[in-house]
CSV table of C-alpha atoms in Angstrom, one decimal:
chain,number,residue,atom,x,y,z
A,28,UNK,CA,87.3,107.4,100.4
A,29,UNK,CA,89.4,107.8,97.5
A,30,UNK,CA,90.4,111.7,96.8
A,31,UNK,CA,93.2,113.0,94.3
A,32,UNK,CA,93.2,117.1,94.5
A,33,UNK,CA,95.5,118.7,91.9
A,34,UNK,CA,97.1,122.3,92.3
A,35,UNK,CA,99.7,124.3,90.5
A,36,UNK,CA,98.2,125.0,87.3
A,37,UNK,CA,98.8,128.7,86.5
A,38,UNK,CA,99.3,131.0,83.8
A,39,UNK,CA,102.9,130.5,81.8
A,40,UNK,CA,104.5,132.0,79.1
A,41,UNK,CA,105.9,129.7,76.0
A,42,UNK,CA,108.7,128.5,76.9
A,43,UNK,CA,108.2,128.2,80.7
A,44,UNK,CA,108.4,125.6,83.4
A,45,UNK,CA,105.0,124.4,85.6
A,46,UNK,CA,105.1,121.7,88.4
A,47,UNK,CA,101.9,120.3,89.1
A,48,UNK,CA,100.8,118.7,91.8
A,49,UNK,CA,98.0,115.8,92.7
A,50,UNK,CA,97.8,114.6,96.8
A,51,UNK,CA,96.1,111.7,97.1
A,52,UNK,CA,94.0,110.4,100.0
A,53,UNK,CA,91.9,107.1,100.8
A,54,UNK,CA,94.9,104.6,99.6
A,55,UNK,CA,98.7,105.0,98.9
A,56,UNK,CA,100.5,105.1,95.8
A,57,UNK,CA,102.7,102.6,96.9
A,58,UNK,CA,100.0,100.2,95.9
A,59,UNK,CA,98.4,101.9,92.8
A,60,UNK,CA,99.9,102.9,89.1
A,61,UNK,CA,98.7,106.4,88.3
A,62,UNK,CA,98.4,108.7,85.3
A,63,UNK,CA,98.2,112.4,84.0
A,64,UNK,CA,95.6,113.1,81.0
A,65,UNK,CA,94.7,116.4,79.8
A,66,UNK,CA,91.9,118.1,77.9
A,67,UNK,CA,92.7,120.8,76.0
A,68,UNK,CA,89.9,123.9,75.8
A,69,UNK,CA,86.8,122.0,73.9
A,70,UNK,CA,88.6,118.4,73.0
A,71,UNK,CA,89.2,114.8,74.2
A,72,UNK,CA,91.2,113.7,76.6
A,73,UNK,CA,95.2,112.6,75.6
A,74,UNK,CA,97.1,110.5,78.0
A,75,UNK,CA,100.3,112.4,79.2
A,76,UNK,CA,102.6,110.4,81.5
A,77,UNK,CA,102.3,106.7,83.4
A,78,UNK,CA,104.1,106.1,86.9
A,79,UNK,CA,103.8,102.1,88.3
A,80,UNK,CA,103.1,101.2,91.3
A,81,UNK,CA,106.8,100.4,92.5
A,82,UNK,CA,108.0,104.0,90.7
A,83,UNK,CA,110.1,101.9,88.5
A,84,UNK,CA,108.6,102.0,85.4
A,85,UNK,CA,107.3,105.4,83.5
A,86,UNK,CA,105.7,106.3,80.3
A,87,UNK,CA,105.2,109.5,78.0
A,88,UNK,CA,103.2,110.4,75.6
A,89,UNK,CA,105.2,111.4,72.6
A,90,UNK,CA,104.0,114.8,72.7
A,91,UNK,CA,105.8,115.2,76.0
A,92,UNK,CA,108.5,113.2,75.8
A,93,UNK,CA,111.6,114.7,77.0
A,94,UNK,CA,109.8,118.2,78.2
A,95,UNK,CA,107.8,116.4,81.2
A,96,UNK,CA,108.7,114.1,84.2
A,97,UNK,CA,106.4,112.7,86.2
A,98,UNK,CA,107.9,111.9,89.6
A,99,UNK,CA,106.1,110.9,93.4
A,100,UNK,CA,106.9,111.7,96.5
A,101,UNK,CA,105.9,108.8,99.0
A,102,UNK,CA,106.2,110.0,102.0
A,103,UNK,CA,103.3,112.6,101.5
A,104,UNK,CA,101.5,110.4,99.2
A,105,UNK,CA,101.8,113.0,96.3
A,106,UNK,CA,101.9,113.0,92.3
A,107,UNK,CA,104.0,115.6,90.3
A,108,UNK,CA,104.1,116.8,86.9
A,109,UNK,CA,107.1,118.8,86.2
A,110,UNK,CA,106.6,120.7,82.9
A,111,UNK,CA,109.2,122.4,80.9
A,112,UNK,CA,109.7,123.9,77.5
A,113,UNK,CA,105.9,124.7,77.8
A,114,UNK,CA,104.3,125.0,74.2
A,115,UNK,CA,100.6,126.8,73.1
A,116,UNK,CA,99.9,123.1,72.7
A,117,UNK,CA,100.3,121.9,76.1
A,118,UNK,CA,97.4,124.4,76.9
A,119,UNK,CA,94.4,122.2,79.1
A,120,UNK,CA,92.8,121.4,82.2
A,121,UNK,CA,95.5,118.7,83.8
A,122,UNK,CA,93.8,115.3,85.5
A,123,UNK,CA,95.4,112.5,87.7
A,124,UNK,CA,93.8,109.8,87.4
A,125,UNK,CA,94.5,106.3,89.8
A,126,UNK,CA,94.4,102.8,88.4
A,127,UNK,CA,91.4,100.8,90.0
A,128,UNK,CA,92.8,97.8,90.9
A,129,UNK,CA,96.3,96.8,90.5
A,130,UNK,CA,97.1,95.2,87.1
A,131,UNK,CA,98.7,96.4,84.3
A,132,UNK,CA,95.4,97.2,82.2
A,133,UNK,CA,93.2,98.5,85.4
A,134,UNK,CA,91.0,100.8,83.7
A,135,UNK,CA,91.1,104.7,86.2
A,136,UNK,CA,88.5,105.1,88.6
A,137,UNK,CA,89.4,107.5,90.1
A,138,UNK,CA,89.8,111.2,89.1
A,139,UNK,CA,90.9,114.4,90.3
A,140,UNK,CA,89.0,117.7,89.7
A,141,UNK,CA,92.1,118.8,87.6
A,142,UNK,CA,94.0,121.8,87.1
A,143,UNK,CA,94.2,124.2,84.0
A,144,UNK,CA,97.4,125.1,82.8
A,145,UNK,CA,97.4,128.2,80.2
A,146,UNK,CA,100.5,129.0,78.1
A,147,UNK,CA,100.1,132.1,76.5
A,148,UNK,CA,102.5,135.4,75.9
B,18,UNK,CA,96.4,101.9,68.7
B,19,UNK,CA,93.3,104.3,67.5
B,20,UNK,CA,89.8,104.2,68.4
B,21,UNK,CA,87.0,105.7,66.3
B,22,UNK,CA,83.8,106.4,68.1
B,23,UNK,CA,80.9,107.0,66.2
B,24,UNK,CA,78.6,108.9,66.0
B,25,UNK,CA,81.0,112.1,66.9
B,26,UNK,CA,77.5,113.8,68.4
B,27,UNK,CA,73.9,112.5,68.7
B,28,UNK,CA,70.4,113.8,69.6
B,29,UNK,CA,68.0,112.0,71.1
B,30,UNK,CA,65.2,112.1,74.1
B,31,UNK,CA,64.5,111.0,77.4
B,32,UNK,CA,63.6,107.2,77.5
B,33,UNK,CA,65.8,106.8,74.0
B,34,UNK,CA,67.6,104.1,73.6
B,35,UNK,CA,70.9,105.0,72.2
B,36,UNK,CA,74.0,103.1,71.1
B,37,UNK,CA,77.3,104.7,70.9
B,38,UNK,CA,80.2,102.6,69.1
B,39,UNK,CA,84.2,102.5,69.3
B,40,UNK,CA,86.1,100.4,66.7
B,41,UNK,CA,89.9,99.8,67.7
B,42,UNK,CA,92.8,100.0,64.9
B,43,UNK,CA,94.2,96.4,66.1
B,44,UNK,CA,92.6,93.6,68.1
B,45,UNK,CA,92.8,94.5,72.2
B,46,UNK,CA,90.7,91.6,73.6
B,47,UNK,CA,88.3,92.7,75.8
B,48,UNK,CA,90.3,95.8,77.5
B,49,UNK,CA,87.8,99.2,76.9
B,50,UNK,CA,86.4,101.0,79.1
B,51,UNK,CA,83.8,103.5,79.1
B,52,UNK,CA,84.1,107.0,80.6
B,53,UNK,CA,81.4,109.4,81.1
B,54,UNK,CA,82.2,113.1,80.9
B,55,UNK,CA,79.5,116.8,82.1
B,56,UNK,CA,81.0,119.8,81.4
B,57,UNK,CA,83.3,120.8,83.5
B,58,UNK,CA,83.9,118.3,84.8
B,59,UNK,CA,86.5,115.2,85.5
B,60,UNK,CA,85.5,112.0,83.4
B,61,UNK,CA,83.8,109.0,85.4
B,62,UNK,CA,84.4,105.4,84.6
B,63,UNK,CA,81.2,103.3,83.7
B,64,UNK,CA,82.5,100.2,82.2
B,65,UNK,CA,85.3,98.2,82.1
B,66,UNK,CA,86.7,95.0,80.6
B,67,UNK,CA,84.0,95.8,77.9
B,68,UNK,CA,81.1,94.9,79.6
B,69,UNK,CA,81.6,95.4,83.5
B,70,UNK,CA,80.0,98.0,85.0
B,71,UNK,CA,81.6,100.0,87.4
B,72,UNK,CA,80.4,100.3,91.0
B,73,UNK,CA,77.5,102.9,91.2
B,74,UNK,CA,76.7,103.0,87.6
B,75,UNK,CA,73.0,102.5,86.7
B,76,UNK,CA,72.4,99.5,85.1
B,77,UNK,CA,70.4,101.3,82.4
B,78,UNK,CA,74.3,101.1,80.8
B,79,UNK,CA,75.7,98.3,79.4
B,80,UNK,CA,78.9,97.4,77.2
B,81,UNK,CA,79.8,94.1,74.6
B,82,UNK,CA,82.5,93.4,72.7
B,83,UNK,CA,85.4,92.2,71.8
B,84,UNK,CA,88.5,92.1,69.8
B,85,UNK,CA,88.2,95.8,67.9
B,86,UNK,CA,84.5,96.1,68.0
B,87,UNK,CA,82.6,97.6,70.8
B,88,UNK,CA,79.5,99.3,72.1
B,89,UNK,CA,78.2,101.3,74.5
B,90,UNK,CA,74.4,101.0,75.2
B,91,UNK,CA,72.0,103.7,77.3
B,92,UNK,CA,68.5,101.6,77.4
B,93,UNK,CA,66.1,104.4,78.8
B,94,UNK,CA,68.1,107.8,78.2
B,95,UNK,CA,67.7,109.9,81.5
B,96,UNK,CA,67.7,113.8,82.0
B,97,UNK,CA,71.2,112.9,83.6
B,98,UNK,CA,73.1,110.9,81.1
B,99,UNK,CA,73.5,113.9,78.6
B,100,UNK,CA,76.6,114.2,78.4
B,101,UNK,CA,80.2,113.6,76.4
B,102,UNK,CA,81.1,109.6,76.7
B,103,UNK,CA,84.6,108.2,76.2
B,104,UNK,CA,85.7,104.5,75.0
B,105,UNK,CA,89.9,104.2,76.1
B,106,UNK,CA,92.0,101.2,75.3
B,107,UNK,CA,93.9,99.7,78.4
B,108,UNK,CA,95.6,97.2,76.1
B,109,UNK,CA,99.0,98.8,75.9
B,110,UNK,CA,100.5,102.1,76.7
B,111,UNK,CA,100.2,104.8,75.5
B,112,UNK,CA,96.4,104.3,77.0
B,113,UNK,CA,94.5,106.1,73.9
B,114,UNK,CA,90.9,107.5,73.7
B,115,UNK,CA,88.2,108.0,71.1
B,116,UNK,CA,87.7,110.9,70.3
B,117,UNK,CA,84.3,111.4,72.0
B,118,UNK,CA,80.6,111.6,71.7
B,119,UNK,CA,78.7,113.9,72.7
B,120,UNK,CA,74.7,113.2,73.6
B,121,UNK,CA,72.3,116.0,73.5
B,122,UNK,CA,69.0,116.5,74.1
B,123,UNK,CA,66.7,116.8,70.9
């Protein structure tokens, strides 16, 4: 069974760094692309950051570009989300979310239970 | 590439039959999906490549379209499907969603 749990989410002032966190069980990530969305407090969800299968290619959403990396860690199977320069903005509950088959426009079918980051003095 | 769903919110009662539709901003074939949000919550997929429904999904759902038309379609609304509902482009990156609709119950 497919399971992503995210952690790290957290209180931060503007300003500050996060690093988030999504372990995923029930496949490896060698074998599937995977994403980070968030949902800020009462709207839609915004794609964040994109991570291929192989690692080599990565994508940002302009709104994070050059504040975020995404990065994985094979070996235990595990997604990251380093945050920096943290805004009021970047305020939301933070999903992974895994590709469901492998192919460059596999919708997600899998989701974690996501993680709320707060930025706030 | 932008996606307008409309209606933004809708009303309507158990054993409705309700439509919900997602226009794109430039032609992406056949690649929307369908995602189905409760408070709370993480998002569920329903449908894919338009019209495939995902594994699980009641087949009270169903998607058409094509191009930068496209519609999702609840035939007998149950107590369970009120909820927030999603149409994202998997066309190119960046991956954009509409920006939702929410069903309620009148």
């Amino acid at each position: 069974e497919v399971q992503l749990v995210e952690s790290g989410g957290g209180l931060v002032q503007p300003g500050g760094s996060l690093r988030l966190s999504c372990v995923a069980s029930g496949f490896s990530l060698i074998s599937y692309s995977m994403n980070w969305v968030r949902q800020a407090p009462g709207k839609g969800l915004e794609w964040v950051s994109y991570i291929s299968s192989s690692g080599r290619t990565i994508y940002y959403a302009d709104s994070v570009k050059g504040r975020f990396t995404i990065s994985r860690d094979i070996a235990k199977n595990s997604l990251y989300l380093q945050m920096n320069s943290l805004r009021d903005e970047d305020t939301a509950v933070y999903y992974c979310a895994k590709e469901f088959y492998g192919s460059g426009t596999s919708p997600w079918g899998s989701w974690g239970q996501g993680t709320l980051v707060t930025v706030s003095s | 590439i932008q996606l307008t769903q409309s209606p933004s919110s809708l009303s309507a009662s158990v054993g409705d039959r309700v439509t919900i539709t997602c226009r794109a901003s430039q032609d992406i074939s056949h690649y929307l999906a369908w995602c189905q949000q409760k408070p709370g919550k993480a998002p569920k997929l329903l449908i894919y490549a338009a019209s495939i429904l995902h594994g699980g999904v009641p087949s009270r759902f169903s998607g058409s379209g094509s191009g930068t038309d496209f519609t999702l379609t609840i035939s007998s609304l149950q107590p369970e499907d009120f909820a927030t509902y999603y149409c994202q482009q998997l066309n190119n990156y960046p991956y954009t969603f509409g920006q939702g609709t929410k069903l309620e119950i009148k």
